[in-house]
Amino acid sequence: MIQVEHLTKRYGPKTAIDDVTFAVEKGEVLAFLGPNGAGKTTTMRILAGSLPATSGTARVAGYDCFDQPMEVKRVIGYLPEIPPLYTEMTVTEYLTFASRIKAVPASQIANAVDQVMQRLGLGEVRGRLIANLSRGFKQRVGLAQALVHNPPVLILDEPTAGLDPKQIIEIRELIRELAGSHTIILSTHILPEATAVARRVVIIHEGRIVAQDSQERLSARLRRSEKVSLMLKAPPPEARDQLALLPGALSVQQEDANTFLVEAELGRDLRDDLARFVVARRWGLLELKLVTITLEDVFLRLTQEEPASESVLHSASQEGDSDTGEVQV
Amino acid sequence: MSPVGAVVRKELRTYFASPIAYVVAGVFLLLLGLLLFLPILAISNQSLQMLRLQGNLPDINLNQLVLRPAFANMAVVMLLLVPMLTMRLFAEEKKLKTMELLLTSPLTITDIVVGKFVAAFAVFAGMLALTALGTAALGAIADLRWAPVGTAYLGVLLLGGVFLSVGLLASGLTENQVIAVVLSFGFLLLIWLFDWVGQLVGESPFGKLLSYLSPLGHFDNLVKGLVDTKDLVYFAAAIIFSLFLTHRVIESQRWR
C-alpha cells in the first residue's frame, strides 16, 4: 500500500532524512519510532503530499506522491503533529469544511460528519467552538478531520501527544479498531506506544532507518537480559551481595539506598523467587517490577553499535530474517 | 460543491465570525458617508450664498462636484482599509498550521488562492453595495446622471480587486499579519506613486509605462465615466498577475 524507496530530503545543507526505504502492506499498522528531529514528520509530510522530496520515490496506493499528488491526497487522511484546527469554527462546521475539501459528495457530507463524530465521541461538543475545547478534544477533532472521508490510508503524526492516559488508551483502541480496514502509519517517540498498537516498527535516528522489524522480534533482539527493579524498606548493608546469591541472578546493581536492579538471563522471570527471598528475610518489600526496555535503551544500543553489527541488523531486518541478525552490544 | 466553493464558504464564514469584517465595513461606511456628506454641505452653503448674492440658484453638476471627489477619496480609504481584509488570509493559516490541512487535501493551490480572493472580493463588494445607499439617497433628492455613477462603481470594484489581490500576495509572504499589512501598504503606495513618477519622467515611453502601471489613471477614467478597454484590461491583468505571484509564493513555500 505504501512504498518508500531511497527517500532523501535536504533543507539546504541539512539532511532531514537520508535514503529511507520501507514498505507498508495493506491493513498493516506501522509505527515510526524516533526522537524528536529524527525525520519522522518530514517522512510523513512527504507521504501526505505536502512536502516534495529531494530524491527517491514515495508511492501510496500505487500513486506517486510527487507526480500524482491529487490522487494521493484523496486516499490519505493526515493528522499533522499540530492538529490543523480553525479555532473560530464549531466542531460541526470544521468537519463539514474538511469533508468538503476532501471531496466527500455533497449528499453524504452530513452523514460522514455524524459518523466520524460518533466514532470519536465528539457528539457532546459538536456545537462548541474549537478554541474552547480541551487538548484531548482538539486532538480528537484533528483525528476526525483525517477520518471524515474514510480514506484507506491514515498517516498520524504523534496522535497521542499531549493527551492524558485515559485519552491515550482511547486513541490506541481506535487505531487498533481501524487497523485491518485501514493502512496506518503513525509516529511516536514513546516505545510502549509503538508496541501497543503496531505490529511493525521502524526506528529512525538522525534521518536514517536504524532498524525495522516486528516489535516482538525487535524487542527480543534488543533485550539481552531480564531486569527486575526491587525497592526495599529496610535492606541490610549486605543486601546487594545476598541478592547476588539468588539462583538465576546474573548481577545486582544498587541504584540508591533502597533500590536494586537484579539482572537475569533472557526468558527467566525472577520476580517470584525474588519476592520469596526478600519476604523470608523480612527486608520489607515495597515494590517489585519488571524493567521494560525504554526507547533510550533502544537508541543507545542501535546508535552506539559498531558499524559492522549495525549493518548486520540493517540487512537482516530488510530481509525480514531476524534470526541471523543477533545484536551485539 | 467545488473545491473553490468550499474555500470561499469557509473564508466568508471566518470573516463574519470575527469582528474584522464588521469593523472594516463599519469604518469604511462611516468615512464614506462623511466623504459624501461634507462636499454636499459645502455645495449647499455655496448655493445659498449665491442665491443671496445673485438671486438665482446656480446650475450644479452633482456628479462633477460631489461624486467625483467622493470616489477619489474612497480610493484612499480603500488603500488603508482593504489590506485589513486580506492580511489574515494566508498569514493566519500559516501561523495556526492549518495550511497543512489545505495542502494535504485534494485541493490545488489555484483552488486555495482563487477561493480566498473570491471570498475577500465578495466581502468588499458587499461593503460597496452598502455605500450605494448613500448615493441612492442623494439621487432621490437631486439630479444625478446614473451612467457615470455606474462606471465609477465599476472602477471602485476593480480597484478594490487589485488592492485585494496585492494584499493576498503580501499575506502569502509572511505568517505575521502586521507584516502582511505593512507590505500591502508598501506595494500599493508604490504602484500608486508610479503615476506621479511617470508624470515627472514625462512623455517618454518609460514615463508612459510607469503611468500605465499605476491604477490611478485607469481608475480616474472610470470615475469620469469613460469606459475604455485599455483600462479594463489593466485591472484584469493586474489582478491575475498578483494572484499568479501568490500562487508561486505558496507553491515555493512547500519546498521549505
Coordinates of C-alpha atoms in Angstrom, one line a residue:
Chain A
M1 CA 0.0 0.0 0.0
I2 CA 2.8 2.4 0.8
Q3 CA 6.3 2.0 -0.8
V4 CA 9.1 4.4 0.1
E5 CA 12.3 3.9 -1.7
H6 CA 15.6 5.7 -1.1
L7 CA 13.8 8.8 0.0
T8 CA 16.0 11.8 0.8
K9 CA 15.1 15.3 1.9
R10 CA 17.5 18.1 2.4
Y11 CA 16.7 21.5 3.8
G12 CA 19.7 23.5 2.4
P13 CA 22.8 21.8 3.8
K14 CA 20.8 19.9 6.5
T15 CA 19.7 16.4 5.6
A16 CA 16.4 15.7 7.3
I17 CA 16.0 12.1 6.0
D18 CA 18.6 10.1 4.2
D19 CA 17.9 7.2 1.9
V20 CA 14.9 5.9 3.8
T21 CA 13.3 2.7 2.4
F22 CA 10.4 0.9 3.8
A23 CA 7.0 -0.5 2.8
V24 CA 3.7 -1.0 4.5
E25 CA 1.3 -3.7 3.5
K26 CA -2.5 -3.2 3.1
G27 CA -4.2 -3.2 6.5
E28 CA -1.0 -3.1 8.4
V29 CA -0.1 -0.7 11.2
L30 CA 3.4 0.6 11.2
A31 CA 4.9 2.7 13.9
F32 CA 7.6 5.2 13.2
L33 CA 9.7 5.5 16.2
G34 CA 12.4 8.0 16.9
P35 CA 13.4 11.0 19.0
N36 CA 12.3 14.5 18.1
G37 CA 14.1 15.7 15.0
A38 CA 14.8 12.2 13.7
G39 CA 12.9 12.8 10.4
K40 CA 9.5 11.2 11.3
T41 CA 7.5 14.3 10.5
T42 CA 9.5 15.0 7.3
T43 CA 8.8 11.5 6.0
M44 CA 5.1 11.7 6.9
R45 CA 4.7 15.1 5.2
I46 CA 6.3 13.8 2.0
L47 CA 3.8 10.8 2.1
A48 CA 0.9 13.2 2.7
G49 CA 1.9 15.2 -0.4
S50 CA 2.6 18.5 1.4
L51 CA 6.4 18.4 1.0
P52 CA 8.3 17.3 -2.1
A53 CA 11.3 15.0 -1.5
T54 CA 14.8 15.9 -2.7
S55 CA 15.3 12.4 -4.2
G56 CA 13.8 9.0 -4.1
T57 CA 10.2 7.9 -4.5
A58 CA 7.2 7.5 -2.3
R59 CA 4.1 5.8 -3.5
V60 CA 0.7 5.5 -1.8
A61 CA -1.8 3.1 -3.2
G62 CA 0.2 2.9 -6.4
Y63 CA 0.2 6.7 -6.9
D64 CA 3.4 8.6 -6.8
C65 CA 3.4 11.3 -4.1
F66 CA 5.2 13.8 -6.3
D67 CA 3.7 13.1 -9.8
Q68 CA 0.1 12.4 -8.7
P69 CA -0.4 14.4 -5.6
M70 CA -4.2 14.8 -6.1
E71 CA -4.8 11.0 -6.2
V72 CA -2.6 10.5 -3.2
K73 CA -4.4 13.2 -1.2
R74 CA -7.7 11.6 -2.0
V75 CA -6.7 8.3 -0.4
I76 CA -5.0 9.5 2.7
G77 CA -6.1 11.0 5.9
Y78 CA -3.3 13.0 7.6
L79 CA -3.1 14.2 11.1
P80 CA -0.1 16.6 11.4
E81 CA 1.8 17.0 14.6
I82 CA -0.1 20.1 15.4
P83 CA -3.8 19.5 14.6
P84 CA -4.7 21.9 11.8
L85 CA -7.8 23.4 13.5
Y86 CA -9.7 26.5 12.7
T87 CA -10.4 27.6 16.2
E88 CA -13.1 30.0 15.4
M89 CA -15.3 27.3 13.9
T90 CA -17.5 24.9 15.8
V91 CA -16.7 21.2 15.6
T92 CA -19.5 20.5 13.1
E93 CA -18.5 23.4 10.9
Y94 CA -14.9 22.4 10.9
L95 CA -15.6 18.8 10.0
T96 CA -18.1 19.9 7.3
F97 CA -15.5 22.1 5.8
A98 CA -12.9 19.2 6.0
S99 CA -15.3 16.8 4.2
R100 CA -16.0 19.4 1.5
I101 CA -12.3 20.0 0.6
K102 CA -11.7 16.2 0.8
A103 CA -14.2 15.7 -2.0
V104 CA -16.9 13.9 0.0
P105 CA -20.0 14.0 -2.2
A106 CA -22.4 16.8 -1.0
S107 CA -25.2 14.4 -0.3
Q108 CA -23.1 12.4 2.1
I109 CA -21.3 15.1 4.0
A110 CA -23.8 15.4 6.9
N111 CA -23.8 11.6 7.2
A112 CA -20.0 11.4 7.1
V113 CA -19.6 14.1 9.7
D114 CA -22.1 12.5 12.0
Q115 CA -20.4 9.1 11.7
V116 CA -17.0 10.4 12.5
M117 CA -18.2 12.4 15.4
Q118 CA -19.9 9.3 16.8
R119 CA -16.8 7.2 16.3
L120 CA -14.6 9.7 18.1
G121 CA -17.1 10.7 20.8
L122 CA -17.4 14.3 19.7
G123 CA -21.2 14.4 19.8
E124 CA -21.4 16.3 23.1
V125 CA -19.1 19.1 21.8
R126 CA -20.4 19.3 18.2
G127 CA -21.7 22.9 18.6
R128 CA -18.8 24.2 20.6
L129 CA -16.1 26.4 19.2
I130 CA -12.9 24.5 18.8
A131 CA -11.0 27.3 20.6
N132 CA -12.8 26.4 23.8
L133 CA -12.2 22.6 23.7
S134 CA -9.7 20.8 25.9
R135 CA -6.5 19.5 24.5
G136 CA -7.9 16.0 24.3
F137 CA -10.9 17.0 22.3
K138 CA -8.9 19.1 20.0
Q139 CA -6.7 16.2 19.2
R140 CA -9.8 14.1 18.5
V141 CA -11.2 16.7 16.2
G142 CA -7.9 16.7 14.4
L143 CA -8.2 12.9 14.1
A144 CA -11.8 13.2 12.9
Q145 CA -10.6 15.5 10.1
A146 CA -8.3 12.7 9.0
L147 CA -11.0 10.1 9.1
V148 CA -14.0 12.0 7.8
H149 CA -13.6 11.0 4.1
N150 CA -12.9 7.4 5.2
P151 CA -9.5 7.1 3.5
P152 CA -7.9 3.7 3.1
V153 CA -4.5 5.1 4.3
L154 CA -4.0 7.0 7.6
I155 CA -0.9 9.0 8.4
L156 CA -0.9 10.1 12.0
D157 CA 1.9 12.2 13.4
E158 CA 2.1 11.7 17.1
P159 CA -1.6 11.0 17.5
T160 CA -1.4 10.8 21.3
A161 CA 0.9 13.7 22.0
G162 CA -0.4 15.8 24.9
L163 CA -3.3 13.6 25.9
D164 CA -4.0 12.2 29.3
P165 CA -3.6 8.5 30.0
K166 CA -7.3 7.7 29.5
Q167 CA -7.4 9.5 26.2
I168 CA -4.2 7.8 25.1
I169 CA -5.9 4.5 25.7
E170 CA -9.0 5.5 23.8
I171 CA -6.9 6.7 20.8
R172 CA -4.9 3.5 20.8
E173 CA -8.1 1.4 20.9
L174 CA -9.4 3.4 18.0
I175 CA -6.2 2.8 16.0
R176 CA -6.5 -0.9 16.7
E177 CA -10.1 -0.8 15.6
L178 CA -9.2 1.0 12.4
A179 CA -6.3 -1.4 11.6
G180 CA -7.2 -4.1 9.1
S181 CA -9.6 -2.0 7.2
H182 CA -7.1 0.9 7.0
T183 CA -3.4 1.0 6.4
I184 CA -1.9 3.2 9.1
I185 CA 1.5 4.8 9.7
L186 CA 1.9 6.6 13.0
S187 CA 4.8 8.2 14.6
T188 CA 5.8 8.3 18.2
H189 CA 8.8 8.8 20.4
I190 CA 7.4 6.5 23.1
L191 CA 8.3 2.9 22.7
P192 CA 5.3 1.4 24.6
E193 CA 3.1 3.4 22.3
A194 CA 4.6 1.8 19.3
T195 CA 4.4 -1.7 20.7
A196 CA 0.8 -1.1 21.9
V197 CA -0.7 -0.5 18.5
A198 CA 1.7 -1.5 15.8
R199 CA 2.9 -4.9 14.7
R200 CA 5.8 -3.5 12.9
V201 CA 8.2 -0.8 14.0
V202 CA 10.6 1.4 12.0
I203 CA 13.2 3.1 14.1
I204 CA 14.6 6.2 12.7
H205 CA 17.5 8.2 14.0
E206 CA 19.1 11.3 12.6
G207 CA 17.3 10.7 9.3
R208 CA 18.3 7.1 8.8
I209 CA 16.4 3.9 9.5
V210 CA 18.4 2.1 12.1
A211 CA 16.1 -0.9 12.4
Q212 CA 12.8 -2.2 11.1
D213 CA 11.1 -5.3 12.2
S214 CA 8.1 -6.7 14.0
Q215 CA 8.1 -5.3 17.5
E216 CA 8.3 -8.7 19.2
R217 CA 11.5 -9.6 17.3
L218 CA 12.9 -6.1 17.8
S219 CA 12.5 -6.1 21.5
A220 CA 13.6 -9.6 21.8
R221 CA 16.7 -8.8 19.9
L222 CA 17.4 -5.7 21.8
R223 CA 16.9 -7.2 25.2
R224 CA 19.9 -9.1 26.4
S225 CA 18.6 -9.8 29.8
E226 CA 15.5 -9.6 32.0
K227 CA 15.8 -6.8 34.6
V228 CA 13.8 -6.6 37.8
S229 CA 13.7 -3.5 39.9
L230 CA 13.3 -4.0 43.6
M231 CA 12.5 -1.5 46.3
L232 CA 13.1 -2.5 49.9
K233 CA 12.0 -0.7 53.1
A234 CA 15.0 -1.8 55.2
P235 CA 17.7 -3.5 53.3
P236 CA 20.7 -4.5 55.4
P237 CA 24.1 -3.3 54.2
E238 CA 24.9 -6.7 52.8
A239 CA 21.6 -6.9 50.8
R240 CA 23.3 -6.5 47.5
D241 CA 25.7 -9.4 48.0
Q242 CA 23.0 -11.6 49.3
L243 CA 20.7 -10.9 46.4
A244 CA 23.5 -11.8 44.0
L245 CA 23.5 -15.3 45.6
L246 CA 19.9 -15.9 44.4
P247 CA 19.9 -18.7 41.8
G248 CA 19.5 -17.2 38.4
A249 CA 20.6 -13.7 39.3
L250 CA 23.4 -12.7 36.9
S251 CA 24.2 -9.3 38.5
V252 CA 22.8 -6.9 41.1
Q253 CA 23.2 -3.2 40.9
Q254 CA 22.3 -0.9 43.8
E255 CA 20.5 2.2 42.3
D256 CA 20.2 4.0 45.6
A257 CA 19.9 3.1 49.3
N258 CA 16.6 1.2 48.8
T259 CA 16.5 0.3 45.2
F260 CA 18.2 -2.6 43.5
L261 CA 18.3 -3.8 39.9
V262 CA 18.6 -7.5 39.5
E263 CA 19.5 -8.9 36.1
A264 CA 18.7 -12.4 35.0
E265 CA 19.2 -14.3 31.8
L266 CA 16.8 -13.8 28.9
G267 CA 13.5 -15.5 29.3
R268 CA 13.8 -16.1 33.0
D269 CA 11.4 -14.3 35.3
L270 CA 12.9 -13.8 38.7
R271 CA 10.0 -11.9 40.3
D272 CA 8.5 -14.8 42.2
D273 CA 11.9 -16.0 43.5
L274 CA 12.9 -12.5 44.5
A275 CA 9.7 -11.9 46.4
R276 CA 10.0 -15.0 48.4
F277 CA 13.7 -14.3 49.0
V278 CA 13.1 -10.8 50.3
V279 CA 10.0 -11.7 52.4
A280 CA 11.8 -14.6 54.1
R281 CA 14.4 -12.2 55.2
R282 CA 11.9 -9.5 56.3
W283 CA 13.6 -6.7 54.4
G284 CA 10.3 -5.1 53.7
L285 CA 9.2 -5.5 50.1
L286 CA 7.9 -2.2 48.8
E287 CA 8.0 -2.6 45.1
L288 CA 8.9 -5.3 42.6
K289 CA 8.7 -4.8 38.9
L290 CA 10.0 -6.0 35.6
V291 CA 12.0 -3.3 33.9
T292 CA 10.8 -2.9 30.3
I293 CA 13.1 -1.7 27.6
T294 CA 12.9 2.0 27.1
L295 CA 13.3 4.0 24.0
E296 CA 16.5 5.4 25.4
D297 CA 17.9 1.9 25.7
V298 CA 16.9 1.1 22.1
F299 CA 18.5 4.2 20.8
L300 CA 21.6 3.8 22.8
R301 CA 22.0 0.3 21.6
L302 CA 21.2 1.0 18.0
T303 CA 23.1 4.1 17.6
Q304 CA 26.2 3.2 19.6
E305 CA 26.8 -0.1 17.9
E306 CA 29.9 -0.8 16.0
P307 CA 29.2 -0.1 12.3
A308 CA 29.7 -3.8 11.4
S309 CA 26.9 -5.0 13.7
E310 CA 24.7 -2.2 12.7
S311 CA 24.9 -3.3 9.1
V312 CA 24.1 -6.8 10.1
L313 CA 21.0 -5.6 11.9
H314 CA 20.0 -3.4 9.0
S315 CA 20.4 -6.0 6.3
A316 CA 18.8 -8.7 8.4
S317 CA 15.8 -6.6 9.1
Q318 CA 15.4 -5.7 5.5
E319 CA 15.4 -9.4 4.5
G320 CA 12.9 -9.9 7.2
D321 CA 15.1 -12.6 8.7
S322 CA 15.9 -11.5 12.2
D323 CA 17.1 -14.8 13.5
T324 CA 20.5 -14.3 12.0
G325 CA 20.6 -10.7 13.0
E326 CA 21.8 -11.0 16.6
V327 CA 22.6 -7.7 18.0
Q328 CA 25.9 -7.5 19.8
V329 CA 26.1 -4.6 22.1
Chain B
M1 CA -19.5 21.6 -4.0
S2 CA -16.5 22.6 -6.0
P3 CA -13.2 22.8 -4.0
V4 CA -13.1 26.6 -4.7
G5 CA -16.7 26.9 -3.4
A6 CA -15.7 25.2 -0.2
V7 CA -12.8 27.5 0.4
V8 CA -15.0 30.6 -0.4
R9 CA -17.6 29.5 2.1
K10 CA -15.1 28.8 4.8
E11 CA -13.4 32.2 4.3
L12 CA -16.8 34.0 4.3
R13 CA -17.7 32.2 7.5
T14 CA -14.4 33.3 9.1
Y15 CA -14.9 36.9 8.1
F16 CA -18.2 37.1 9.8
A17 CA -17.2 35.0 12.8
S18 CA -14.5 37.5 13.7
P19 CA -15.1 41.2 14.1
I20 CA -12.7 42.1 11.2
A21 CA -15.4 42.3 8.5
Y22 CA -17.7 44.3 10.7
V23 CA -15.1 46.7 11.9
V24 CA -13.6 47.3 8.4
A25 CA -17.1 47.7 6.9
G26 CA -18.2 50.0 9.7
V27 CA -15.2 52.3 9.4
F28 CA -15.4 52.2 5.6
L29 CA -19.1 53.2 5.6
L30 CA -18.6 55.9 8.2
L31 CA -15.7 57.5 6.3
L32 CA -17.6 57.3 3.0
G33 CA -20.7 58.7 4.5
L34 CA -18.6 61.7 5.6
L35 CA -16.9 62.0 2.3
L36 CA -20.2 62.2 0.6
F37 CA -21.8 64.4 3.1
L38 CA -19.1 67.1 3.5
P39 CA -19.0 68.1 -0.2
I40 CA -22.8 68.3 -0.2
L41 CA -22.7 70.5 2.8
A42 CA -20.1 72.7 1.2
I43 CA -22.0 73.0 -2.0
S44 CA -25.3 73.8 -0.4
N45 CA -23.6 76.6 1.6
Q46 CA -22.1 77.9 -1.6
S47 CA -25.5 77.7 -3.3
L48 CA -27.2 79.6 -0.5
Q49 CA -24.6 82.3 -0.7
M50 CA -25.1 82.5 -4.5
L51 CA -28.8 82.6 -4.0
R52 CA -28.4 85.5 -1.6
L53 CA -26.0 87.4 -3.8
Q54 CA -27.3 86.7 -7.3
G55 CA -30.9 85.8 -6.5
N56 CA -30.9 82.6 -8.5
L57 CA -29.7 79.0 -7.9
P58 CA -26.6 78.0 -9.9
D59 CA -26.7 75.1 -12.2
I60 CA -24.9 72.4 -10.2
N61 CA -23.4 69.3 -11.6
L62 CA -23.6 66.9 -8.6
N63 CA -21.7 64.2 -10.5
Q64 CA -18.8 66.5 -11.0
L65 CA -18.8 68.3 -7.7
V66 CA -19.8 65.6 -5.2
L67 CA -19.4 62.2 -6.6
R68 CA -16.0 62.5 -8.3
P69 CA -14.2 63.8 -5.3
A70 CA -16.1 61.3 -3.1
F71 CA -14.9 58.4 -5.3
A72 CA -11.3 59.7 -5.4
N73 CA -11.3 59.9 -1.6
M74 CA -12.9 56.5 -1.5
A75 CA -9.8 55.1 -3.3
V76 CA -7.6 56.5 -0.5
V77 CA -9.8 55.0 2.2
M78 CA -9.7 51.7 0.4
L79 CA -5.9 51.9 0.2
L80 CA -5.9 51.9 4.0
L81 CA -8.7 49.5 4.8
V82 CA -8.6 46.8 2.1
P83 CA -5.3 45.3 3.3
M84 CA -7.1 44.7 6.6
L85 CA -9.4 42.3 4.8
T86 CA -6.6 40.3 3.2
M87 CA -3.9 40.3 5.9
R88 CA -5.3 37.3 7.7
L89 CA -5.9 35.1 4.6
F90 CA -2.6 33.3 4.4
A91 CA -0.7 34.6 7.3
E92 CA -3.1 33.1 9.8
E93 CA -3.3 29.7 8.1
K94 CA 0.5 29.5 8.3
K95 CA 0.7 30.6 11.9
L96 CA -2.0 28.2 13.0
K97 CA -0.6 25.4 10.8
T98 CA -3.9 25.0 9.2
M99 CA -2.2 25.4 5.8
E100 CA -1.2 21.8 6.3
L101 CA -4.8 20.8 6.1
L102 CA -5.4 22.6 2.9
L103 CA -2.1 21.3 1.3
T104 CA -2.8 17.7 2.2
S105 CA -6.4 17.8 0.9
P106 CA -7.2 17.2 -2.7
L107 CA -7.2 21.0 -3.4
T108 CA -4.9 22.7 -5.9
I109 CA -3.1 25.8 -4.9
T110 CA -5.1 27.6 -7.5
D111 CA -8.3 26.5 -5.7
I112 CA -7.0 27.9 -2.5
V113 CA -5.8 31.2 -3.9
V114 CA -8.9 31.8 -6.1
G115 CA -11.2 30.8 -3.2
K116 CA -9.6 33.2 -0.8
F117 CA -9.6 36.0 -3.4
V118 CA -13.3 35.5 -4.3
A119 CA -14.3 35.5 -0.6
A120 CA -12.4 38.7 0.1
F121 CA -13.8 40.2 -3.1
A122 CA -17.4 39.3 -2.1
V123 CA -17.0 40.9 1.3
F124 CA -15.6 44.0 -0.3
A125 CA -18.4 44.1 -2.9
G126 CA -20.9 43.8 0.0
M127 CA -19.3 46.8 1.7
L128 CA -19.5 48.7 -1.6
A129 CA -23.1 47.8 -2.1
L130 CA -23.9 49.4 1.3
T131 CA -22.3 52.6 0.2
A132 CA -24.8 52.7 -2.7
L133 CA -27.4 53.5 -0.1
G134 CA -25.9 57.0 0.3
T135 CA -25.6 57.5 -3.5
A136 CA -29.2 56.4 -3.9
A137 CA -30.4 58.8 -1.2
L138 CA -28.6 61.6 -3.0
G139 CA -30.1 60.5 -6.3
A140 CA -33.6 60.7 -4.7
I141 CA -33.3 64.3 -3.8
A142 CA -31.1 65.6 -6.5
D143 CA -30.5 65.2 -10.2
L144 CA -27.8 62.6 -10.8
R145 CA -26.6 61.1 -14.1
W146 CA -26.6 57.4 -13.3
A147 CA -24.3 56.1 -16.1
P148 CA -21.1 57.8 -14.7
V149 CA -22.1 56.6 -11.2
G150 CA -22.3 53.1 -12.6
T151 CA -18.9 53.3 -14.2
A152 CA -17.4 54.9 -11.1
Y153 CA -18.7 51.9 -9.0
L154 CA -17.2 49.6 -11.6
G155 CA -13.9 51.5 -11.1
V156 CA -14.0 51.2 -7.4
L157 CA -14.8 47.5 -7.6
L158 CA -11.9 46.8 -10.0
L159 CA -9.5 49.0 -8.0
G160 CA -10.6 47.0 -4.9
G161 CA -9.9 43.8 -6.8
V162 CA -6.3 45.0 -7.4
F163 CA -5.8 46.0 -3.8
L164 CA -7.2 42.7 -2.6
S165 CA -5.0 40.6 -4.9
V166 CA -1.9 42.6 -3.8
G167 CA -2.9 42.2 -0.2
L168 CA -3.4 38.5 -0.7
L169 CA 0.1 38.3 -2.1
A170 CA 1.5 40.1 0.9
S171 CA -0.3 37.8 3.2
G172 CA 1.2 34.8 1.4
L173 CA 4.7 36.1 2.0
T174 CA 4.6 36.0 5.8
E175 CA 2.9 34.4 8.7
N176 CA 2.7 37.7 10.6
Q177 CA -0.4 39.7 9.9
V178 CA 1.2 43.0 10.8
I179 CA 3.9 42.4 8.3
A180 CA 1.3 41.4 5.7
V181 CA -0.5 44.8 6.2
V182 CA 2.7 46.8 6.1
L183 CA 3.8 45.0 2.9
S184 CA 0.4 45.7 1.3
F185 CA 0.6 49.4 2.1
G186 CA 4.2 49.4 0.7
F187 CA 3.2 47.7 -2.5
L188 CA 0.0 49.7 -3.0
L189 CA 1.6 53.1 -2.3
L190 CA 4.4 52.2 -4.6
I191 CA 2.2 51.5 -7.6
W192 CA 0.1 54.5 -6.6
L193 CA 3.2 56.7 -6.9
F194 CA 4.1 55.2 -10.3
D195 CA 1.5 57.7 -11.8
W196 CA 3.3 60.7 -10.2
V197 CA 6.8 59.4 -11.1
G198 CA 5.5 58.8 -14.7
Q199 CA 4.4 62.4 -15.0
L200 CA 7.8 63.6 -13.7
V201 CA 9.6 61.4 -16.2
G202 CA 7.5 63.0 -18.9
E203 CA 6.3 61.9 -22.3
S204 CA 8.9 59.3 -22.9
P205 CA 7.8 55.6 -23.3
F206 CA 9.2 54.9 -19.9
G207 CA 7.1 57.6 -18.3
K208 CA 4.0 56.4 -20.1
L209 CA 4.7 52.8 -19.0
L210 CA 5.0 53.9 -15.4
S211 CA 1.8 55.9 -15.6
Y212 CA 0.1 52.9 -17.2
L213 CA 1.3 50.6 -14.4
S214 CA -0.3 52.8 -11.7
P215 CA -4.0 52.1 -11.1
L216 CA -4.7 55.8 -10.6
G217 CA -5.2 56.9 -14.2
H218 CA -7.3 53.9 -15.1
F219 CA -9.5 54.4 -12.0
D220 CA -9.8 58.1 -12.8
N221 CA -11.1 57.3 -16.3
L222 CA -13.9 55.1 -15.0
V223 CA -14.9 57.7 -12.3
K224 CA -15.1 60.3 -15.1
G225 CA -17.5 57.9 -16.9
L226 CA -15.0 56.8 -19.6
V227 CA -15.1 53.1 -20.2
D228 CA -12.0 52.1 -22.1
T229 CA -11.0 48.5 -22.9
K230 CA -7.4 49.5 -22.1
D231 CA -8.3 50.3 -18.5
L232 CA -10.4 47.2 -18.1
V233 CA -7.5 45.1 -19.5
Y234 CA -5.2 46.8 -17.0
F235 CA -7.4 45.8 -14.0
A236 CA -7.9 42.3 -15.1
A237 CA -4.2 41.8 -15.8
A238 CA -3.1 43.3 -12.5
I239 CA -5.5 41.1 -10.6
I240 CA -4.5 37.9 -12.5
F241 CA -0.8 38.8 -12.2
S242 CA -1.0 39.3 -8.4
L243 CA -2.9 36.0 -8.0
F244 CA -0.3 34.2 -10.1
L245 CA 2.5 35.6 -8.0
T246 CA 0.6 34.5 -4.9
H247 CA 0.3 31.0 -6.4
R248 CA 4.1 30.9 -7.0
V249 CA 4.8 32.1 -3.5
I250 CA 2.6 29.5 -1.8
E251 CA 3.9 26.8 -4.1
S252 CA 7.5 27.7 -3.3
Q253 CA 6.9 27.6 0.4
R254 CA 6.0 23.9 0.2
W255 CA 9.6 23.2 -0.6
R256 CA 10.9 24.7 2.6

